[in-house]
Amino acid sequence: MSNRGRVSSRSPDKGAFPLDHFHECDKQANDYTHCITKHELMPKRCRKFQVEYLTCRMNNGLMQKEDLEKLGITQETSWESEEQEKQFLYDKIERMREKAMQSALRRFTQQQEQNKQEEQKQE
């Protein structure tokens, strides 16, 4: 008996990315390719199409079902618009600036205390 017509129902090994021989996800792949070309290779603008393509592959047994966050698609990296991305980056910079200011103030205060102690020792 021949097994030529059978399709394996088990997902491929982790890290393997088998070809889509039956073209089950061609539409999603083409949508993503069109988007990435339109947006000059800026993948964050095409996140929706990335998710659709990966979901199609998982649903058709072309890759192991995996949480999208494990594939690097998190809420933090899924902006619907450039304004959201700008706001996210601005907020992140503000948090970093605030931490830097607190650290500098803490070091300044420690230096002032050390100077005061040295002055008291000299008296």
mmCIF file of C-alpha atoms in Angstrom:
data_model
loop_
_atom_site.group_PDB
_atom_site.id
_atom_site.type_symbol
_atom_site.label_atom_id
_atom_site.label_comp_id
_atom_site.label_asym_id
_atom_site.label_seq_id
_atom_site.Cartn_x
_atom_site.Cartn_y
_atom_site.Cartn_z
ATOM 1 C CA MET A 1 0.000 0.000 0.000
ATOM 2 C CA SER A 2 1.285 3.478 -0.890
ATOM 3 C CA ASN A 3 1.296 6.468 1.463
ATOM 4 C CA ARG A 4 1.712 9.075 -1.273
ATOM 5 C CA GLY A 5 -1.730 10.640 -0.863
ATOM 6 C CA ARG A 6 -1.592 10.909 2.918
ATOM 7 C CA VAL A 7 -0.883 14.156 4.692
ATOM 8 C CA SER A 8 0.689 14.041 8.112
ATOM 9 C CA SER A 9 -1.663 15.331 10.810
ATOM 10 C CA ARG A 10 1.079 16.018 13.312
ATOM 11 C CA SER A 11 2.644 19.477 13.486
ATOM 12 C CA PRO A 12 6.235 19.805 12.321
ATOM 13 C CA ASP A 13 9.102 19.920 14.775
ATOM 14 C CA LYS A 14 9.693 23.189 16.565
ATOM 15 C CA GLY A 15 11.892 25.429 14.444
ATOM 16 C CA ALA A 16 10.861 23.710 11.207
ATOM 17 C CA PHE A 17 8.987 25.837 8.691
ATOM 18 C CA PRO A 18 7.657 23.483 6.017
ATOM 19 C CA LEU A 19 6.572 24.795 2.654
ATOM 20 C CA ASP A 20 2.876 25.289 2.001
ATOM 21 C CA HIS A 21 2.675 22.715 -0.823
ATOM 22 C CA PHE A 22 -1.133 22.875 -0.982
ATOM 23 C CA HIS A 23 -1.179 26.702 -0.966
ATOM 24 C CA GLU A 24 -3.475 26.798 2.038
ATOM 25 C CA CYS A 25 -2.110 30.124 3.260
ATOM 26 C CA ASP A 26 -1.287 31.821 -0.060
ATOM 27 C CA LYS A 27 -3.887 34.560 0.431
ATOM 28 C CA GLN A 28 -2.509 35.504 3.852
ATOM 29 C CA ALA A 29 1.084 35.383 2.582
ATOM 30 C CA ASN A 30 0.188 37.579 -0.414
ATOM 31 C CA ASP A 31 -1.711 40.050 1.793
ATOM 32 C CA TYR A 32 1.317 40.374 4.058
ATOM 33 C CA THR A 33 3.723 40.726 1.130
ATOM 34 C CA HIS A 34 1.530 43.413 -0.439
ATOM 35 C CA CYS A 35 1.321 45.287 2.879
ATOM 36 C CA ILE A 36 5.046 45.114 3.579
ATOM 37 C CA THR A 37 5.805 46.384 0.069
ATOM 38 C CA LYS A 38 3.256 49.194 0.375
ATOM 39 C CA HIS A 39 4.679 50.312 3.719
ATOM 40 C CA GLU A 40 8.315 50.181 2.604
ATOM 41 C CA LEU A 41 9.355 47.132 4.664
ATOM 42 C CA MET A 42 7.951 48.404 7.987
ATOM 43 C CA PRO A 43 6.525 45.213 9.513
ATOM 44 C CA LYS A 44 4.799 46.884 12.467
ATOM 45 C CA ARG A 45 2.363 48.458 10.029
ATOM 46 C CA CYS A 46 1.449 44.970 8.806
ATOM 47 C CA ARG A 47 1.071 43.219 12.168
ATOM 48 C CA LYS A 48 -2.536 42.235 11.398
ATOM 49 C CA PHE A 49 -1.398 40.347 8.291
ATOM 50 C CA GLN A 50 1.465 38.673 10.185
ATOM 51 C CA VAL A 51 -1.029 37.361 12.743
ATOM 52 C CA GLU A 52 -3.401 36.142 10.029
ATOM 53 C CA TYR A 53 -0.584 34.318 8.213
ATOM 54 C CA LEU A 54 0.802 32.651 11.329
ATOM 55 C CA THR A 55 -2.692 31.693 12.477
ATOM 56 C CA CYS A 56 -3.401 30.138 9.077
ATOM 57 C CA ARG A 57 -0.186 28.098 9.254
ATOM 58 C CA MET A 58 -1.030 26.917 12.767
ATOM 59 C CA ASN A 59 -4.614 26.031 11.814
ATOM 60 C CA ASN A 60 -3.436 24.025 8.783
ATOM 61 C CA GLY A 61 -0.742 22.065 10.618
ATOM 62 C CA LEU A 62 2.117 23.882 8.883
ATOM 63 C CA MET A 63 3.535 24.912 12.228
ATOM 64 C CA GLN A 64 2.982 23.987 15.832
ATOM 65 C CA LYS A 65 0.252 25.954 17.581
ATOM 66 C CA GLU A 66 1.978 28.553 19.705
ATOM 67 C CA ASP A 67 0.955 31.569 21.715
ATOM 68 C CA LEU A 68 1.596 34.642 19.555
ATOM 69 C CA GLU A 69 3.465 36.316 22.418
ATOM 70 C CA LYS A 70 6.046 33.519 22.238
ATOM 71 C CA LEU A 71 6.482 34.410 18.570
ATOM 72 C CA GLY A 72 7.258 38.030 19.465
ATOM 73 C CA ILE A 73 3.828 39.463 18.769
ATOM 74 C CA THR A 74 2.865 41.203 21.988
ATOM 75 C CA GLN A 75 0.510 44.021 22.864
ATOM 76 C CA GLU A 76 3.571 46.214 23.279
ATOM 77 C CA THR A 77 4.600 45.606 19.666
ATOM 78 C CA SER A 78 1.116 45.598 18.147
ATOM 79 C CA TRP A 79 0.290 49.202 17.340
ATOM 80 C CA GLU A 80 -2.759 49.918 15.260
ATOM 81 C CA SER A 81 -1.469 53.319 14.257
ATOM 82 C CA GLU A 82 1.691 55.345 14.173
ATOM 83 C CA GLU A 83 0.196 57.676 16.783
ATOM 84 C CA GLN A 84 -0.052 54.796 19.262
ATOM 85 C CA GLU A 85 3.548 53.863 18.533
ATOM 86 C CA LYS A 86 4.712 57.455 19.010
ATOM 87 C CA GLN A 87 2.801 57.706 22.296
ATOM 88 C CA PHE A 88 4.241 54.398 23.512
ATOM 89 C CA LEU A 89 7.799 55.504 22.712
ATOM 90 C CA TYR A 90 7.238 58.939 24.249
ATOM 91 C CA ASP A 91 5.919 57.353 27.466
ATOM 92 C CA LYS A 92 8.878 54.968 27.569
ATOM 93 C CA ILE A 93 11.349 57.840 27.133
ATOM 94 C CA GLU A 94 9.582 59.812 29.881
ATOM 95 C CA ARG A 95 9.833 56.845 32.275
ATOM 96 C CA MET A 96 13.526 56.470 31.490
ATOM 97 C CA ARG A 97 14.108 60.217 31.952
ATOM 98 C CA GLU A 98 12.337 60.143 35.309
ATOM 99 C CA LYS A 99 14.464 57.199 36.482
ATOM 100 C CA ALA A 100 17.624 58.997 35.372
ATOM 101 C CA MET A 101 16.601 62.163 37.244
ATOM 102 C CA GLN A 102 15.878 60.185 40.413
ATOM 103 C CA SER A 103 19.218 58.390 40.139
ATOM 104 C CA ALA A 104 21.116 61.653 39.583
ATOM 105 C CA LEU A 105 19.340 63.300 42.527
ATOM 106 C CA ARG A 106 20.124 60.319 44.747
ATOM 107 C CA ARG A 107 23.823 60.448 43.774
ATOM 108 C CA PHE A 108 23.918 64.218 44.311
ATOM 109 C CA THR A 109 22.354 63.854 47.769
ATOM 110 C CA GLN A 110 24.828 61.117 48.697
ATOM 111 C CA GLN A 111 27.735 63.287 47.524
ATOM 112 C CA GLN A 112 26.423 66.235 49.552
ATOM 113 C CA GLU A 113 26.213 64.026 52.663
ATOM 114 C CA GLN A 114 29.750 62.754 52.122
ATOM 115 C CA ASN A 115 31.044 66.309 51.737
ATOM 116 C CA LYS A 116 29.241 67.354 54.919
ATOM 117 C CA GLN A 117 30.761 64.432 56.855
ATOM 118 C CA GLU A 118 34.248 65.274 55.587
ATOM 119 C CA GLU A 119 33.805 68.904 56.646
ATOM 120 C CA GLN A 120 32.722 67.806 60.116
ATOM 121 C CA LYS A 121 35.775 65.564 60.440
ATOM 122 C CA GLN A 122 38.098 68.443 59.540
ATOM 123 C CA GLU A 123 36.640 70.721 62.236
#
